[in-house]
mmCIF file of C-alpha atoms in Angstrom:
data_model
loop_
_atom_site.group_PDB
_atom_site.id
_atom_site.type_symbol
_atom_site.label_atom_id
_atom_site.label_comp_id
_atom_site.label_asym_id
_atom_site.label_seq_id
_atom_site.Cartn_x
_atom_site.Cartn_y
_atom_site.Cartn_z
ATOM 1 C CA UNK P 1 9.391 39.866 13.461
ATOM 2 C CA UNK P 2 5.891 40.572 11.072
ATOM 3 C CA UNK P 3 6.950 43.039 8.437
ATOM 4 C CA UNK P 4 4.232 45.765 8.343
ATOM 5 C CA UNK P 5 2.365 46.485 4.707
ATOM 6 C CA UNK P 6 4.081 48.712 1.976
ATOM 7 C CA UNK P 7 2.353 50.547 -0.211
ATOM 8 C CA UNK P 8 3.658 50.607 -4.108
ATOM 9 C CA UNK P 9 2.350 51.971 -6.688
ATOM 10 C CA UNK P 10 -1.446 52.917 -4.736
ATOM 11 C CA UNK P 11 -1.507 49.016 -3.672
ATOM 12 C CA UNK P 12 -1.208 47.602 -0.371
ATOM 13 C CA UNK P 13 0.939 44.740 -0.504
ATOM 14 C CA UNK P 14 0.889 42.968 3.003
ATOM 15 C CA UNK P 15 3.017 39.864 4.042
ATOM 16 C CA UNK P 16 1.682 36.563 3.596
ATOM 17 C CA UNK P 17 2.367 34.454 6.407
ATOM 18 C CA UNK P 18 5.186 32.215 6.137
ATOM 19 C CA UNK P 19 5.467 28.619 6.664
ATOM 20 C CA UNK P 20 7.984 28.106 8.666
ATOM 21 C CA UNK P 21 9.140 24.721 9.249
ATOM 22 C CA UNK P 22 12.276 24.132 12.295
ATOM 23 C CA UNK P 23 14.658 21.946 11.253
ATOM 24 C CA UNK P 24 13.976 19.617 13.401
ATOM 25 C CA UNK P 25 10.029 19.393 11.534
ATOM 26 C CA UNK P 26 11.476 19.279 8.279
ATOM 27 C CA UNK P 27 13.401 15.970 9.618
ATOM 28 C CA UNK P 28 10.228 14.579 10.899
ATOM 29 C CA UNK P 29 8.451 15.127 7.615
ATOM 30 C CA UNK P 30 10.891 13.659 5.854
ATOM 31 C CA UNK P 31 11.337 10.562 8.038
ATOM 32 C CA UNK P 32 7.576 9.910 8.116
ATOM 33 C CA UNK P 33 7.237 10.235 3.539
ATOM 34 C CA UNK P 34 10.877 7.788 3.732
ATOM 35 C CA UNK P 35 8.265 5.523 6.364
ATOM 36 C CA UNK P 36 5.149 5.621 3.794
ATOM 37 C CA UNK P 37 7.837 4.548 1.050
ATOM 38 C CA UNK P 38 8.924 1.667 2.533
ATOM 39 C CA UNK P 39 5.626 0.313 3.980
ATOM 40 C CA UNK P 40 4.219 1.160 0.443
ATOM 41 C CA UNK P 41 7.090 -0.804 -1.334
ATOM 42 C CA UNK P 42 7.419 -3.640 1.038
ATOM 43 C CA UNK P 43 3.779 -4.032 0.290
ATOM 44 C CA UNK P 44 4.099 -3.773 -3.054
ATOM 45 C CA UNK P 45 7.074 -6.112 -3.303
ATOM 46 C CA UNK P 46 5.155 -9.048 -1.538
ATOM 47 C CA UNK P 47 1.859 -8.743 -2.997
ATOM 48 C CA UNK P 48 3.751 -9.082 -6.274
ATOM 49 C CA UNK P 49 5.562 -12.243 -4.756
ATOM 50 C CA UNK P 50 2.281 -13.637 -3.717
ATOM 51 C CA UNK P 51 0.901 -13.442 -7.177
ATOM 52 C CA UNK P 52 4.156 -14.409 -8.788
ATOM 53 C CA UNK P 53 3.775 -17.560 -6.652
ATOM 54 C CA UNK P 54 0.657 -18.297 -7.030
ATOM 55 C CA UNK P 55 0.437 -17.868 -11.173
ATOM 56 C CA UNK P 56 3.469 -20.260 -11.415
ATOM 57 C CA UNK P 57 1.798 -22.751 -9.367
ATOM 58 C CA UNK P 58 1.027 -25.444 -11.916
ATOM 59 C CA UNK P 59 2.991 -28.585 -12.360
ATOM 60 C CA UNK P 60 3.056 -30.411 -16.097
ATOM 61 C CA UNK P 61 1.789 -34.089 -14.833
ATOM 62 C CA UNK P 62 -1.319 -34.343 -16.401
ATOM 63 C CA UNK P 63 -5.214 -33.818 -15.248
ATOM 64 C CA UNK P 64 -4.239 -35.924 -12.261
ATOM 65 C CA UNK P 65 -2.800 -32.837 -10.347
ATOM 66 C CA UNK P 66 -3.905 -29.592 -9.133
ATOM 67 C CA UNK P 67 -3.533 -26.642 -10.917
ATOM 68 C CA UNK P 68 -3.926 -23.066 -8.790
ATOM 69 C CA UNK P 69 -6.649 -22.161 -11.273
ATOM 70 C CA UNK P 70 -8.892 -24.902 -10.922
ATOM 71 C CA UNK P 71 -9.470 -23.390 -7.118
ATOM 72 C CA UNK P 72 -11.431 -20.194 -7.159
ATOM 73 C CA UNK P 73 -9.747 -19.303 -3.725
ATOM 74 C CA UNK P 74 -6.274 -19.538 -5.467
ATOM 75 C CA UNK P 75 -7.359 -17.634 -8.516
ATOM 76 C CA UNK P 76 -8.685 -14.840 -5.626
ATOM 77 C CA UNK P 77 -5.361 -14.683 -4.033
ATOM 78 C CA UNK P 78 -3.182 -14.129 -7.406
ATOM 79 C CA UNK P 79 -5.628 -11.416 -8.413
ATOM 80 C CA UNK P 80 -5.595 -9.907 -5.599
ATOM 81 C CA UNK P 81 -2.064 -9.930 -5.217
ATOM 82 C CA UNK P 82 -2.029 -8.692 -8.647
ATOM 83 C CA UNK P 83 -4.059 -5.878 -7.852
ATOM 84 C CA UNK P 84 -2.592 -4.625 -4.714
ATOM 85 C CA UNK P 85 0.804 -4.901 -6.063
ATOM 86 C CA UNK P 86 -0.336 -2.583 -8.785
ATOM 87 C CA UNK P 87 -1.836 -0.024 -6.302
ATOM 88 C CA UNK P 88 1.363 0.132 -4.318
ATOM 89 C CA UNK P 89 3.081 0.508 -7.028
ATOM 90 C CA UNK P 90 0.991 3.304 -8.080
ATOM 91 C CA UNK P 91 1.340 4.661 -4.592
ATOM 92 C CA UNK P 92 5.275 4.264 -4.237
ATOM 93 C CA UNK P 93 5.255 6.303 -7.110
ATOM 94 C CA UNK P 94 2.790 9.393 -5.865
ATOM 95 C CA UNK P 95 5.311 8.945 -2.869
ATOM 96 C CA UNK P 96 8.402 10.059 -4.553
ATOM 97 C CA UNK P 97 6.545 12.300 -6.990
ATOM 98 C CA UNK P 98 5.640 14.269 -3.420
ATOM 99 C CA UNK P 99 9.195 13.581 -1.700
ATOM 100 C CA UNK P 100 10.654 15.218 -5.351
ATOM 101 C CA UNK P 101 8.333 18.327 -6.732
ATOM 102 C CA UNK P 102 7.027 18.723 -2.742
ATOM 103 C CA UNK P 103 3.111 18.568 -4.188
ATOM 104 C CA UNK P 104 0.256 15.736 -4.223
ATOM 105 C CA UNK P 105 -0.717 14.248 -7.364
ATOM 106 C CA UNK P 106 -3.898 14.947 -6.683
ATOM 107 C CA UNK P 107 -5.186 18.306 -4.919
ATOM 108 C CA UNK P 108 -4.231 17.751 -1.268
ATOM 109 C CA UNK P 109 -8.262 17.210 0.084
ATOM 110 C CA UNK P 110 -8.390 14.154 -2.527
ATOM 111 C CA UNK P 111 -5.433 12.982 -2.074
ATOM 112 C CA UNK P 112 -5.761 12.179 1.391
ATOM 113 C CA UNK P 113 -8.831 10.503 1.362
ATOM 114 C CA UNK P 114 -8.012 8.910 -2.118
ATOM 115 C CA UNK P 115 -5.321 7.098 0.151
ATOM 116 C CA UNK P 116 -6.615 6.486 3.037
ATOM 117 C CA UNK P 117 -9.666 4.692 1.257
ATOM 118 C CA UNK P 118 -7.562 2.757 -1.438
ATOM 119 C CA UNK P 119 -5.219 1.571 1.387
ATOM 120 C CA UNK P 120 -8.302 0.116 3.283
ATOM 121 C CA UNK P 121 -10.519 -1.144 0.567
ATOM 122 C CA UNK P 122 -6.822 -2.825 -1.061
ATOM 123 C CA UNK P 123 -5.412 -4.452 2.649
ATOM 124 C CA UNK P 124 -9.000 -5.606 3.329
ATOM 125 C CA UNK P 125 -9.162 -7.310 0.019
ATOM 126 C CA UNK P 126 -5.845 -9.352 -0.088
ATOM 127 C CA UNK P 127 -6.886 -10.047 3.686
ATOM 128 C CA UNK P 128 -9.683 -11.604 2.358
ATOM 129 C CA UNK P 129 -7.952 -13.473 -0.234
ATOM 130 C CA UNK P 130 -5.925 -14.941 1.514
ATOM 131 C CA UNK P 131 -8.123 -16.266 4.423
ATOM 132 C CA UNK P 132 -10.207 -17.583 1.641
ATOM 133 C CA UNK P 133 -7.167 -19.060 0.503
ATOM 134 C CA UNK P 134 -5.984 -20.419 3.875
ATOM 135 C CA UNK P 135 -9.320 -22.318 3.909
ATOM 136 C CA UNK P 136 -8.427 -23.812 0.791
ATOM 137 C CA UNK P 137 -4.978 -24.894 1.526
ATOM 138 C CA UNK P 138 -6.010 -26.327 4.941
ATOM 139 C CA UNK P 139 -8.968 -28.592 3.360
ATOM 140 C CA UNK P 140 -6.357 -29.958 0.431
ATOM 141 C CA UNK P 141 -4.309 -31.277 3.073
ATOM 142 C CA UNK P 142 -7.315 -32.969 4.967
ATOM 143 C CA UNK P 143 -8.214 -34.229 1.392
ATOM 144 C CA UNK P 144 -4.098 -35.821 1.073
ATOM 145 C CA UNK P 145 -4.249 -33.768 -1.729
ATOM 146 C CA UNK P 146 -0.663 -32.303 -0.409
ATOM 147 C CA UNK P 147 0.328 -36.059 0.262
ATOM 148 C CA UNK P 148 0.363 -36.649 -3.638
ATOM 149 C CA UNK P 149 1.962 -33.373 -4.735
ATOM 150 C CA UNK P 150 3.650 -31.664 -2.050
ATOM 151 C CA UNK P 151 5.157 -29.177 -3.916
ATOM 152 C CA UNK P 152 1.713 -27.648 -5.150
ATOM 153 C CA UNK P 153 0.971 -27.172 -1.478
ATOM 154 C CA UNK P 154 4.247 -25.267 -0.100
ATOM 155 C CA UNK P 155 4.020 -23.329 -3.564
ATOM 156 C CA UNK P 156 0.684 -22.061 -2.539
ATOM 157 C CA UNK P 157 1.136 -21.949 1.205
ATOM 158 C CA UNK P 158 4.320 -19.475 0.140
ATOM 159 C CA UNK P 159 2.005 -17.429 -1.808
ATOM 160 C CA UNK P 160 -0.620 -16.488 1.132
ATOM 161 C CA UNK P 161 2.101 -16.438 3.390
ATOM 162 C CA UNK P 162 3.695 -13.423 1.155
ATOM 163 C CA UNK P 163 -0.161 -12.317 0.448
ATOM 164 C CA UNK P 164 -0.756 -11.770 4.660
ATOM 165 C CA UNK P 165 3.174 -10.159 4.840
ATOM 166 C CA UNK P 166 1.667 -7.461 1.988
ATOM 167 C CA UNK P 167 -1.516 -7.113 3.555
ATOM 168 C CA UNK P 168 0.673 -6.283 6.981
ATOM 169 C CA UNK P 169 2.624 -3.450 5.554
ATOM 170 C CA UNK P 170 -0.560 -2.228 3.606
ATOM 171 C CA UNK P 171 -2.031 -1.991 6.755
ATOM 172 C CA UNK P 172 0.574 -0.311 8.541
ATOM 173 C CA UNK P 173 0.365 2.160 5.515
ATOM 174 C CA UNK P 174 -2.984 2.664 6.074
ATOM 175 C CA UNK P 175 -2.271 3.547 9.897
ATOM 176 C CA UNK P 176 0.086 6.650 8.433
ATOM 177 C CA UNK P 177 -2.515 7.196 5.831
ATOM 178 C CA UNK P 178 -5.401 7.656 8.477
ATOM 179 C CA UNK P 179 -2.882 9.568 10.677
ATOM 180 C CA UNK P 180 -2.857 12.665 7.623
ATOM 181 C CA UNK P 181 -6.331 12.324 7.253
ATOM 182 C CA UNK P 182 -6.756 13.076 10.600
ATOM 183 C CA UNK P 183 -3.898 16.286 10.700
ATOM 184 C CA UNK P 184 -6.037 17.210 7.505
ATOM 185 C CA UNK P 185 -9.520 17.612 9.346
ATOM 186 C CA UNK P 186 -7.719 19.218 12.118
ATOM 187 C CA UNK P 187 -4.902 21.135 10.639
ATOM 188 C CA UNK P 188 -6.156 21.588 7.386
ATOM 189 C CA UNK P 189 -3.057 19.974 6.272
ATOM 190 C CA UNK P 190 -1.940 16.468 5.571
ATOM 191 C CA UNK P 191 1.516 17.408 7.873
ATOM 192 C CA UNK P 192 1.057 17.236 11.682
ATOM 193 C CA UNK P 193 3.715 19.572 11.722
#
């Protein structure tokens, strides 16, 4: 039922519409942020492992073994890993700062696009970190390199391993970023409900 305009004091005041949200949209809303949190903190959580890996790959034996910084594809994945987990982190937060006050940090037009670009420029660039990186490892164990120190080799084979696991939940974040872009152009609102 639409109230109908009252008039106080000389003014008109008519009803602004409502937006009414069911229940049963509310839920959905609230299941899809809890989704973006999780995907944004797994991501975060493994690029940080990847980096973590990678910067404590060096073993104390001398100038005889490798060291992750003497490969510029290793030094690529733990900054990248570094970078992205940074982002997500950023993001995770922005999350529940949304979930709690119910506003962007941003004004809602940038935000969307703020996050729907970040989460594809960041996903693309720990994916290409860690192929880079994945090159690397496979030509050290054509060179025996991983027949001499072993443990250099899992250590760093761990740390793309963790880098591609980010890079998966980045990109599934970026799927549910580009899915509120896309309720934005249409909707004029980041919610498809």
């Amino acid at each position: 039922m639409m109230r109908s305009p009252q008039v106080r004091n000389g003014v008109v005041d008519t009803p602004s519409p409502s937006h009414f949200h069911s229940t049963v949209s509310v839920h959905k809303l609230r299941r899809f942020n809890i989704l973006i949190i999780v995907f944004r903190f797994a991501s975060f959580c493994f690029s940080l492992a990847s980096a973590i890996f990678m910067f404590t790959n060096s073993r104390r034996g001398g100038s005889d073994f490798p060291q992750w910084h003497h490969f510029d594809a290793f030094r690529f994945v733990a900054v990248a890993g570094g970078i992205v987990a940074l982002y997500s982190l950023f993001e995770v937060g922005a999350s529940v700062w949304e979930i709690s006050r119910g506003v962007t940090v941003f004004p809602e037009a940038l935000q969307v696009w703020f996050d729907f670009g970040h989460d594809q420029v960041f996903a693309y660039l720990l994916l290409s970190a860690d192929s880079a990186g994945t090159s690397l490892a496979r030509t050290l164990r054509d060179m025996d390199t991983c027949k001499v120190n072993n443990a250099f080799c899992v250590q760093s084979d761990i740390s793309i391993a963790f880098g591609f696991a980010g890079f998966m939940f980045l990109g599934f974040s970026s799927l549910l970023s580009g899915f509120r872009v896309v309720s934005f152009i249409i909707n004029g609102s980041r919610f498809h409900v």
